[in-house]
Amino acid sequence: MSAIFRGAFGYLFLVFIVRTAGRRPGKQMTPFEFVLIFFMGGLALTSLVGNDRSFTNAMSVVMGVALTHLAVAVLRQRSARFGRIVDGTPLVLLKNGQFIRETMKNMRLEDDDIMAAARDKGLKTLDQIEYAVVERNGEISVIARSDDSKK
Amino acid sequence: MAASSENTSVGDSVPKINDDLAVGSDLEFQRRWWKFENVTWWLFAVIVLMDILGCFGRGPLANAKVQTPDGTMKIKYERIERLSTPSLITIEFGGSAIKDEKLQLLVSESLVKRLGNQRVVPQPAVSRLGDSKIMYTFPANRLPASVQFSLEPSEVGISHLTLQVPGADEAKLTIFVMP
């Protein structure tokens, strides 16, 4: 039974660590962040399973973690505040040709990161961007300037 | 049919920036979160430093040595242990520990029950239980002599361990087992 609680605690702890470590997973994940995620997962695993290497224990822990995940998802849906704590909120990095430096610095993002997302959208230069937003999943959404806004 | 009554029309439920782009950003919340993140990073740094020093076991601050007033035993142990993690208690005997070519050591049952004693080196000739204590008897002829217990703690929290050569001073150890 304790393994199930360890699993649930480990899940919540890793969610907290990953949330605190910064939001650049998904498309923006660089090799060192990739290592961070898998390394932390591997380290946490050894203590979660403990000495009990049985199939029963593994399945119980997996189901315990799944239920914890479900509880977090339900809470996220019911409480906007909890959702913001778990996922954060989308943040504007660039608008009207201006970088929002406070956000970029705190999110540890560089101009290059925005340009990479812009290239993905087929844009050639930063000045073709009207808005750049770092989404809750860490991806950077880029909205190109319309012809009206260029004038 | 009943489900259609639960549908809602699309509205401006997501706040916009520049009255243009619906982002739903909450910069004030994010500023508070960044402050919290900074505090958390410092906290992590302190925890890592404490861990290196051994505040949570396995480091210089966790290692301890104690000697009985009469010099019968010098004990090296870890005052902070970790659950299910191997460690050693080494006892060096001196003074008049050996009597009639044998060395006796009386230890509290917590050595086995809470601290999970796995092995005693050298193997005692006799182990006798009683009165919440265990008496180990080792054949011995001269000093210095030492005995080592291999532990793997099975319970979290404070454990009190007493060790004594019968007729000599007792050593009382307090060991904290981390989860």
GROMACS .gro file of N, CA and C in nm, chain A:
model
  453
    1MET      N    1   0.083  -0.120   0.000
    1MET     CA    2   0.000   0.000   0.000
    1MET      C    3   0.087   0.126   0.000
    2SER      N    4   0.198   0.119   0.078
    2SER     CA    5   0.282   0.239   0.086
    2SER      C    6   0.340   0.274  -0.051
    3ALA      N    7   0.361   0.172  -0.135
    3ALA     CA    8   0.415   0.200  -0.268
    3ALA      C    9   0.318   0.286  -0.349
    4ILE      N   10   0.188   0.263  -0.330
    4ILE     CA   11   0.087   0.342  -0.402
    4ILE      C   12   0.096   0.488  -0.358
    5PHE      N   13   0.107   0.509  -0.225
    5PHE     CA   14   0.118   0.646  -0.174
    5PHE      C   15   0.249   0.710  -0.220
    6ARG      N   16   0.356   0.629  -0.221
    6ARG     CA   17   0.485   0.682  -0.269
    6ARG      C   18   0.471   0.722  -0.416
    7GLY      N   19   0.401   0.638  -0.493
    7GLY     CA   20   0.379   0.667  -0.635
    7GLY      C   21   0.303   0.797  -0.654
    8ALA      N   22   0.193   0.812  -0.576
    8ALA     CA   23   0.111   0.933  -0.587
    8ALA      C   24   0.191   1.056  -0.546
    9PHE      N   25   0.266   1.043  -0.437
    9PHE     CA   26   0.348   1.155  -0.391
    9PHE      C   27   0.456   1.187  -0.494
   10GLY      N   28   0.517   1.080  -0.547
   10GLY     CA   29   0.622   1.100  -0.647
   10GLY      C   30   0.569   1.172  -0.770
   11TYR      N   31   0.448   1.136  -0.811
   11TYR     CA   32   0.386   1.201  -0.927
   11TYR      C   33   0.368   1.351  -0.899
   12LEU      N   34   0.307   1.381  -0.783
   12LEU     CA   35   0.281   1.521  -0.749
   12LEU      C   36   0.412   1.599  -0.734
   13PHE      N   37   0.512   1.532  -0.675
   13PHE     CA   38   0.641   1.597  -0.656
   13PHE      C   39   0.707   1.629  -0.791
   14LEU      N   40   0.700   1.533  -0.883
   14LEU     CA   41   0.761   1.557  -1.015
   14LEU      C   42   0.685   1.664  -1.092
   15VAL      N   43   0.552   1.666  -1.077
   15VAL     CA   44   0.474   1.772  -1.142
   15VAL      C   45   0.522   1.908  -1.090
   16PHE      N   46   0.541   1.915  -0.958
   16PHE     CA   47   0.586   2.039  -0.895
   16PHE      C   48   0.726   2.077  -0.945
   17ILE      N   49   0.815   1.978  -0.950
   17ILE     CA   50   0.954   2.006  -0.991
   17ILE      C   51   0.957   2.053  -1.137
   18VAL      N   52   0.885   1.980  -1.222
   18VAL     CA   53   0.887   2.016  -1.364
   18VAL      C   54   0.824   2.154  -1.384
   19ARG      N   55   0.720   2.181  -1.308
   19ARG     CA   56   0.654   2.313  -1.317
   19ARG      C   57   0.750   2.423  -1.272
   20THR      N   58   0.824   2.393  -1.166
   20THR     CA   59   0.917   2.493  -1.112
   20THR      C   60   1.042   2.505  -1.199
   21ALA      N   61   1.083   2.393  -1.257
   21ALA     CA   62   1.207   2.394  -1.337
   21ALA      C   63   1.192   2.479  -1.461
   22GLY      N   64   1.070   2.512  -1.497
   22GLY     CA   65   1.052   2.599  -1.613
   22GLY      C   66   0.968   2.531  -1.717
   23ARG      N   67   0.906   2.617  -1.797
   23ARG     CA   68   0.809   2.565  -1.891
   23ARG      C   69   0.866   2.569  -2.032
   24ARG      N   70   0.944   2.469  -2.066
   24ARG     CA   71   0.990   2.464  -2.204
   24ARG      C   72   0.987   2.321  -2.257
   25PRO      N   73   0.883   2.245  -2.221
   25PRO     CA   74   0.881   2.110  -2.276
   25PRO      C   75   0.828   2.112  -2.420
   26GLY      N   76   0.783   1.994  -2.467
   26GLY     CA   77   0.719   1.985  -2.598
   26GLY      C   78   0.813   2.027  -2.709
   27LYS      N   79   0.764   2.108  -2.799
   27LYS     CA   80   0.840   2.143  -2.918
   27LYS      C   81   0.967   2.220  -2.884
   28GLN      N   82   0.961   2.296  -2.773
   28GLN     CA   83   1.078   2.377  -2.738
   28GLN      C   84   1.180   2.299  -2.656
   29MET      N   85   1.154   2.169  -2.636
   29MET     CA   86   1.244   2.093  -2.550
   29MET      C   87   1.380   2.073  -2.618
   30THR      N   88   1.483   2.120  -2.551
   30THR     CA   89   1.618   2.105  -2.604
   30THR      C   90   1.679   1.979  -2.542
   31PRO      N   91   1.793   1.930  -2.596
   31PRO     CA   92   1.849   1.805  -2.543
   31PRO      C   93   1.870   1.807  -2.393
   32PHE      N   94   1.915   1.920  -2.336
   32PHE     CA   95   1.942   1.918  -2.191
   32PHE      C   96   1.815   1.911  -2.109
   33GLU      N   97   1.705   1.965  -2.164
   33GLU     CA   98   1.577   1.952  -2.093
   33GLU      C   99   1.523   1.810  -2.106
   34PHE      N  100   1.549   1.750  -2.220
   34PHE     CA  101   1.510   1.611  -2.244
   34PHE      C  102   1.578   1.521  -2.139
   35VAL      N  103   1.707   1.545  -2.119
   35VAL     CA  104   1.782   1.468  -2.019
   35VAL      C  105   1.723   1.491  -1.881
   36LEU      N  106   1.692   1.616  -1.850
   36LEU     CA  107   1.637   1.652  -1.718
   36LEU      C  108   1.512   1.571  -1.687
   37ILE      N  109   1.419   1.568  -1.782
   37ILE     CA  110   1.291   1.501  -1.761
   37ILE      C  111   1.311   1.350  -1.738
   38PHE      N  112   1.390   1.288  -1.827
   38PHE     CA  113   1.406   1.143  -1.816
   38PHE      C  114   1.493   1.104  -1.697
   39PHE      N  115   1.592   1.185  -1.668
   39PHE     CA  116   1.681   1.156  -1.555
   39PHE      C  117   1.603   1.164  -1.423
   40MET      N  118   1.522   1.268  -1.410
   40MET     CA  119   1.443   1.283  -1.287
   40MET      C  120   1.345   1.168  -1.273
   41GLY      N  121   1.283   1.130  -1.384
   41GLY     CA  122   1.188   1.019  -1.382
   41GLY      C  123   1.255   0.890  -1.336
   42GLY      N  124   1.373   0.865  -1.392
   42GLY     CA  125   1.446   0.744  -1.357
   42GLY      C  126   1.488   0.742  -1.211
   43LEU      N  127   1.535   0.858  -1.162
   43LEU     CA  128   1.577   0.866  -1.022
   43LEU      C  129   1.460   0.845  -0.928
   44ALA      N  130   1.347   0.905  -0.962
   44ALA     CA  131   1.229   0.893  -0.876
   44ALA      C  132   1.179   0.749  -0.873
   45LEU      N  133   1.192   0.681  -0.986
   45LEU     CA  134   1.137   0.545  -0.999
   45LEU      C  135   1.195   0.448  -0.896
   46THR      N  136   1.327   0.457  -0.875
   46THR     CA  137   1.392   0.360  -0.786
   46THR      C  138   1.332   0.363  -0.646
   47SER      N  139   1.305   0.484  -0.595
   47SER     CA  140   1.251   0.492  -0.459
   47SER      C  141   1.101   0.464  -0.455
   48LEU      N  142   1.033   0.485  -0.566
   48LEU     CA  143   0.887   0.465  -0.565
   48LEU      C  144   0.852   0.318  -0.556
   49VAL      N  145   0.923   0.236  -0.630
   49VAL     CA  146   0.892   0.093  -0.633
   49VAL      C  147   0.947   0.023  -0.509
   50GLY      N  148   1.056   0.073  -0.456
   50GLY     CA  149   1.115   0.016  -0.336
   50GLY      C  150   1.172  -0.122  -0.362
   51ASN      N  151   1.169  -0.207  -0.260
   51ASN     CA  152   1.227  -0.341  -0.276
   51ASN      C  153   1.131  -0.437  -0.343
   52ASP      N  154   1.006  -0.396  -0.353
   52ASP     CA  155   0.905  -0.485  -0.409
   52ASP      C  156   0.903  -0.474  -0.561
   53ARG      N  157   0.967  -0.570  -0.627
   53ARG     CA  158   0.976  -0.563  -0.773
   53ARG      C  159   0.869  -0.649  -0.840
   54SER      N  160   0.764  -0.679  -0.766
   54SER     CA  161   0.661  -0.768  -0.820
   54SER      C  162   0.575  -0.696  -0.924
   55PHE      N  163   0.512  -0.777  -1.007
   55PHE     CA  164   0.420  -0.726  -1.109
   55PHE      C  165   0.301  -0.658  -1.040
   56THR      N  166   0.255  -0.720  -0.931
   56THR     CA  167   0.142  -0.665  -0.854
   56THR      C  168   0.171  -0.523  -0.808
   57ASN      N  169   0.291  -0.506  -0.751
   57ASN     CA  170   0.330  -0.374  -0.702
   57ASN      C  171   0.336  -0.273  -0.816
   58ALA      N  172   0.399  -0.315  -0.927
   58ALA     CA  173   0.413  -0.223  -1.041
   58ALA      C  174   0.276  -0.180  -1.092
   59MET      N  175   0.185  -0.276  -1.107
   59MET     CA  176   0.052  -0.245  -1.159
   59MET      C  177  -0.024  -0.154  -1.061
   60SER      N  178  -0.011  -0.185  -0.932
   60SER     CA  179  -0.081  -0.104  -0.831
   60SER      C  180  -0.031   0.040  -0.833
   61VAL      N  181   0.102   0.055  -0.843
   61VAL     CA  182   0.159   0.190  -0.845
   61VAL      C  183   0.115   0.264  -0.970
   62VAL      N  184   0.116   0.193  -1.084
   62VAL     CA  185   0.074   0.256  -1.210
   62VAL      C  186  -0.070   0.306  -1.198
   63MET      N  187  -0.157   0.221  -1.141
   63MET     CA  188  -0.298   0.262  -1.127
   63MET      C  189  -0.312   0.376  -1.025
   64GLY      N  190  -0.232   0.371  -0.920
   64GLY     CA  191  -0.233   0.480  -0.821
   64GLY      C  192  -0.192   0.613  -0.884
   65VAL      N  193  -0.088   0.607  -0.967
   65VAL     CA  194  -0.041   0.729  -1.035
   65VAL      C  195  -0.148   0.778  -1.133
   66ALA      N  196  -0.212   0.682  -1.204
   66ALA     CA  197  -0.318   0.721  -1.300
   66ALA      C  198  -0.432   0.791  -1.227
   67LEU      N  199  -0.470   0.739  -1.110
   67LEU     CA  200  -0.579   0.801  -1.033
   67LEU      C  201  -0.539   0.940  -0.984
   68THR      N  202  -0.412   0.953  -0.943
   68THR     CA  203  -0.364   1.084  -0.898
   68THR      C  204  -0.369   1.183  -1.014
   69HIS      N  205  -0.329   1.135  -1.131
   69HIS     CA  206  -0.332   1.219  -1.250
   69HIS      C  207  -0.476   1.264  -1.280
   70LEU      N  208  -0.569   1.167  -1.266
   70LEU     CA  209  -0.710   1.198  -1.290
   70LEU      C  210  -0.760   1.304  -1.191
   71ALA      N  211  -0.721   1.286  -1.065
   71ALA     CA  212  -0.762   1.382  -0.961
   71ALA      C  213  -0.710   1.522  -0.993
   72VAL      N  214  -0.584   1.528  -1.037
   72VAL     CA  215  -0.525   1.658  -1.073
   72VAL      C  216  -0.601   1.719  -1.191
   73ALA      N  217  -0.634   1.633  -1.290
   73ALA     CA  218  -0.704   1.682  -1.409
   73ALA      C  219  -0.844   1.735  -1.373
   74VAL      N  220  -0.913   1.662  -1.285
   74VAL     CA  221  -1.048   1.705  -1.244
   74VAL      C  222  -1.040   1.837  -1.166
   75LEU      N  223  -0.944   1.845  -1.075
   75LEU     CA  224  -0.927   1.968  -0.997
   75LEU      C  225  -0.894   2.086  -1.087
   76ARG      N  226  -0.813   2.058  -1.188
   76ARG     CA  227  -0.773   2.161  -1.284
   76ARG      C  228  -0.894   2.216  -1.358
   77GLN      N  229  -0.985   2.123  -1.389
   77GLN     CA  230  -1.104   2.162  -1.465
   77GLN      C  231  -1.200   2.242  -1.376
   78ARG      N  232  -1.207   2.203  -1.249
   78ARG     CA  233  -1.305   2.266  -1.159
   78ARG      C  234  -1.257   2.398  -1.102
   79SER      N  235  -1.127   2.411  -1.086
   79SER     CA  236  -1.076   2.533  -1.024
   79SER      C  237  -0.976   2.602  -1.118
   80ALA      N  238  -1.014   2.722  -1.161
   80ALA     CA  239  -0.925   2.797  -1.252
   80ALA      C  240  -0.794   2.828  -1.181
   81ARG      N  241  -0.802   2.856  -1.051
   81ARG     CA  242  -0.682   2.889  -0.974
   81ARG      C  243  -0.586   2.770  -0.970
   82PHE      N  244  -0.643   2.652  -0.942
   82PHE     CA  245  -0.559   2.531  -0.939
   82PHE      C  246  -0.499   2.506  -1.077
   83GLY      N  247  -0.580   2.530  -1.182
   83GLY     CA  248  -0.532   2.514  -1.319
   83GLY      C  249  -0.413   2.604  -1.348
   84ARG      N  250  -0.422   2.729  -1.298
   84ARG     CA  251  -0.310   2.822  -1.320
   84ARG      C  252  -0.185   2.775  -1.246
   85ILE      N  253  -0.207   2.718  -1.126
   85ILE     CA  254  -0.091   2.671  -1.049
   85ILE      C  255  -0.024   2.553  -1.120
   86VAL      N  256  -0.104   2.460  -1.171
   86VAL     CA  257  -0.048   2.340  -1.233
   86VAL      C  258   0.010   2.371  -1.372
   87ASP      N  259  -0.064   2.448  -1.450
   87ASP     CA  260  -0.026   2.470  -1.590
   87ASP      C  261   0.036   2.606  -1.617
   88GLY      N  262   0.015   2.701  -1.528
   88GLY     CA  263   0.053   2.838  -1.558
   88GLY      C  264  -0.049   2.899  -1.653
   89THR      N  265  -0.017   3.017  -1.704
   89THR     CA  266  -0.108   3.078  -1.801
   89THR      C  267  -0.027   3.110  -1.927
   90PRO      N  268  -0.094   3.125  -2.041
   90PRO     CA  269  -0.020   3.167  -2.160
   90PRO      C  270   0.040   3.305  -2.133
   91LEU      N  271   0.156   3.331  -2.189
   91LEU     CA  272   0.221   3.460  -2.165
   91LEU      C  273   0.267   3.521  -2.296
   92VAL      N  274   0.244   3.647  -2.309
   92VAL     CA  275   0.281   3.717  -2.433
   92VAL      C  276   0.430   3.751  -2.428
   93LEU      N  277   0.502   3.710  -2.532
   93LEU     CA  278   0.646   3.736  -2.539
   93LEU      C  279   0.677   3.854  -2.630
   94LEU      N  280   0.592   3.873  -2.727
   94LEU     CA  281   0.616   3.980  -2.825
   94LEU      C  282   0.481   4.032  -2.872
   95LYS      N  283   0.466   4.161  -2.868
   95LYS     CA  284   0.344   4.218  -2.926
   95LYS      C  285   0.375   4.354  -2.987
   96ASN      N  286   0.312   4.383  -3.097
   96ASN     CA  287   0.330   4.510  -3.168
   96ASN      C  288   0.478   4.544  -3.191
   97GLY      N  289   0.553   4.445  -3.230
   97GLY     CA  290   0.695   4.469  -3.259
   97GLY      C  291   0.782   4.491  -3.137
   98GLN      N  292   0.731   4.465  -3.018
   98GLN     CA  293   0.808   4.487  -2.895
   98GLN      C  294   0.822   4.353  -2.819
   99PHE      N  295   0.946   4.322  -2.783
   99PHE     CA  296   0.966   4.207  -2.696
   99PHE      C  297   0.921   4.243  -2.555
  100ILE      N  298   0.854   4.153  -2.489
  100ILE     CA  299   0.819   4.175  -2.347
  100ILE      C  300   0.933   4.112  -2.267
  101ARG      N  301   1.033   4.193  -2.238
  101ARG     CA  302   1.158   4.140  -2.180
  101ARG      C  303   1.139   4.078  -2.042
  102GLU      N  304   1.049   4.136  -1.962
  102GLU     CA  305   1.026   4.080  -1.828
  102GLU      C  306   0.984   3.933  -1.838
  103THR      N  307   0.890   3.908  -1.930
  103THR     CA  308   0.839   3.771  -1.946
  103THR      C  309   0.947   3.680  -2.005
  104MET      N  310   1.019   3.731  -2.106
  104MET     CA  311   1.121   3.647  -2.170
  104MET      C  312   1.231   3.610  -2.072
  105LYS      N  313   1.271   3.708  -1.991
  105LYS     CA  314   1.379   3.681  -1.894
  105LYS      C  315   1.334   3.576  -1.791
  106ASN      N  316   1.214   3.597  -1.738
  106ASN     CA  317   1.167   3.505  -1.635
  106ASN      C  318   1.134   3.367  -1.689
  107MET      N  319   1.098   3.361  -1.817
  107MET     CA  320   1.071   3.230  -1.879
  107MET      C  321   1.197   3.170  -1.939
  108ARG      N  322   1.309   3.242  -1.922
  108ARG     CA  323   1.439   3.198  -1.973
  108ARG      C  324   1.433   3.167  -2.123
  109LEU      N  325   1.370   3.257  -2.196
  109LEU     CA  326   1.358   3.243  -2.341
  109LEU      C  327   1.437   3.353  -2.410
  110GLU      N  328   1.491   3.320  -2.526
  110GLU     CA  329   1.570   3.416  -2.603
  110GLU      C  330   1.497   3.450  -2.732
  111ASP      N  331   1.548   3.554  -2.799
  111ASP     CA  332   1.491   3.593  -2.930
  111ASP      C  333   1.493   3.473  -3.025
  112ASP      N  334   1.602   3.395  -3.016
  112ASP     CA  335   1.618   3.278  -3.105
  112ASP      C  336   1.502   3.180  -3.091
  113ASP      N  337   1.453   3.165  -2.967
  113ASP     CA  338   1.343   3.070  -2.944
  113ASP      C  339   1.219   3.116  -3.019
  114ILE      N  340   1.196   3.248  -3.017
  114ILE     CA  341   1.079   3.301  -3.088
  114ILE      C  342   1.099   3.288  -3.239
  115MET      N  343   1.223   3.314  -3.282
  115MET     CA  344   1.251   3.305  -3.426
  115MET      C  345   1.236   3.161  -3.474
  116ALA      N  346   1.273   3.067  -3.390
  116ALA     CA  347   1.258   2.925  -3.429
  116ALA      C  348   1.111   2.893  -3.452
  117ALA      N  349   1.025   2.944  -3.361
  117ALA     CA  350   0.881   2.922  -3.377
  117ALA      C  351   0.829   2.995  -3.500
  118ALA      N  352   0.887   3.112  -3.529
  118ALA     CA  353   0.843   3.189  -3.646
  118ALA      C  354   0.879   3.115  -3.775
  119ARG      N  355   0.999   3.059  -3.780
  119ARG     CA  356   1.040   2.983  -3.900
  119ARG      C  357   0.947   2.865  -3.923
  120ASP      N  358   0.905   2.807  -3.812
  120ASP     CA  359   0.812   2.694  -3.820
  120ASP      C  360   0.681   2.735  -3.889
  121LYS      N  361   0.648   2.863  -3.873
  121LYS     CA  362   0.525   2.916  -3.936
  121LYS      C  363   0.553   2.973  -4.076
  122GLY      N  364   0.677   2.961  -4.123
  122GLY     CA  365   0.713   3.009  -4.256
  122GLY      C  366   0.751   3.155  -4.261
  123LEU      N  367   0.775   3.215  -4.143
  123LEU     CA  368   0.815   3.357  -4.139
  123LEU      C  369   0.967   3.367  -4.146
  124LYS      N  370   1.014   3.474  -4.211
  124LYS     CA  371   1.159   3.487  -4.233
  124LYS      C  372   1.228   3.577  -4.132
  125THR      N  373   1.156   3.674  -4.078
  125THR     CA  374   1.219   3.768  -3.984
  125THR      C  375   1.125   3.795  -3.866
  126LEU      N  376   1.185   3.847  -3.759
  126LEU     CA  377   1.107   3.875  -3.637
  126LEU      C  378   1.003   3.985  -3.661
  127ASP      N  379   1.037   4.079  -3.750
  127ASP     CA  380   0.942   4.189  -3.768
  127ASP      C  381   0.815   4.148  -3.844
  128GLN      N  382   0.812   4.022  -3.888
  128GLN     CA  383   0.689   3.972  -3.951
  128GLN      C  384   0.591   3.918  -3.846
  129ILE      N  385   0.634   3.922  -3.719
  129ILE     CA  386   0.550   3.866  -3.612
  129ILE      C  387   0.467   3.977  -3.548
  130GLU      N  388   0.341   3.950  -3.529
  130GLU     CA  389   0.258   4.047  -3.456
  130GLU      C  390   0.251   4.009  -3.308
  131TYR      N  391   0.227   3.881  -3.285
  131TYR     CA  392   0.223   3.833  -3.146
  131TYR      C  393   0.303   3.703  -3.137
  132ALA      N  394   0.372   3.687  -3.026
  132ALA     CA  395   0.431   3.557  -2.992
  132ALA      C  396   0.387   3.527  -2.849
  133VAL      N  397   0.334   3.408  -2.830
  133VAL     CA  398   0.280   3.371  -2.699
  133VAL      C  399   0.339   3.237  -2.658
  134VAL      N  400   0.391   3.230  -2.536
  134VAL     CA  401   0.434   3.099  -2.486
  134VAL      C  402   0.311   3.035  -2.421
  135GLU      N  403   0.275   2.921  -2.475
  135GLU     CA  404   0.151   2.856  -2.431
  135GLU      C  405   0.174   2.778  -2.302
  136ARG      N  406   0.064   2.726  -2.247
  136ARG     CA  407   0.074   2.653  -2.120
  136ARG      C  408   0.158   2.526  -2.135
  137ASN      N  409   0.159   2.468  -2.257
  137ASN     CA  410   0.238   2.346  -2.276
  137ASN      C  411   0.382   2.377  -2.315
  138GLY      N  412   0.417   2.505  -2.315
  138GLY     CA  413   0.555   2.544  -2.343
  138GLY      C  414   0.584   2.578  -2.488
  139GLU      N  415   0.490   2.548  -2.575
  139GLU     CA  416   0.512   2.582  -2.715
  139GLU      C  417   0.496   2.732  -2.736
  140ILE      N  418   0.566   2.784  -2.836
  140ILE     CA  419   0.552   2.926  -2.868
  140ILE      C  420   0.464   2.939  -2.991
  141SER      N  421   0.351   3.007  -2.972
  141SER     CA  422   0.262   3.034  -3.085
  141SER      C  423   0.300   3.167  -3.146
  142VAL      N  424   0.304   3.170  -3.275
  142VAL     CA  425   0.340   3.294  -3.345
  142VAL      C  426   0.225   3.333  -3.435
  143ILE      N  427   0.186   3.460  -3.426
  143ILE     CA  428   0.082   3.511  -3.515
  143ILE      C  429   0.146   3.618  -3.604
  144ALA      N  430   0.139   3.592  -3.734
  144ALA     CA  431   0.207   3.682  -3.828
  144ALA      C  432   0.131   3.812  -3.839
  145ARG      N  433   0.205   3.918  -3.871
  145ARG     CA  434   0.141   4.048  -3.895
  145ARG      C  435   0.049   4.037  -4.016
  146SER      N  436  -0.068   4.094  -4.001
  146SER     CA  437  -0.156   4.100  -4.118
  146SER      C  438  -0.114   4.222  -4.200
  147ASP      N  439  -0.159   4.229  -4.320
  147ASP     CA  440  -0.122   4.344  -4.405
  147ASP      C  441  -0.169   4.475  -4.342
  148ASP      N  442  -0.286   4.471  -4.274
  148ASP     CA  443  -0.339   4.593  -4.209
  148ASP      C  444  -0.244   4.644  -4.102
  149SER      N  445  -0.196   4.551  -4.022
  149SER     CA  446  -0.113   4.594  -3.908
  149SER      C  447   0.025   4.638  -3.952
  150LYS      N  448   0.067   4.599  -4.072
  150LYS     CA  449   0.199   4.642  -4.121
  150LYS      C  450   0.200   4.790  -4.157
  151LYS      N  451   0.082   4.842  -4.188
  151LYS     CA  452   0.073   4.982  -4.235
  151LYS      C  453   0.097   5.080  -4.121
   0.00000   0.00000   0.00000
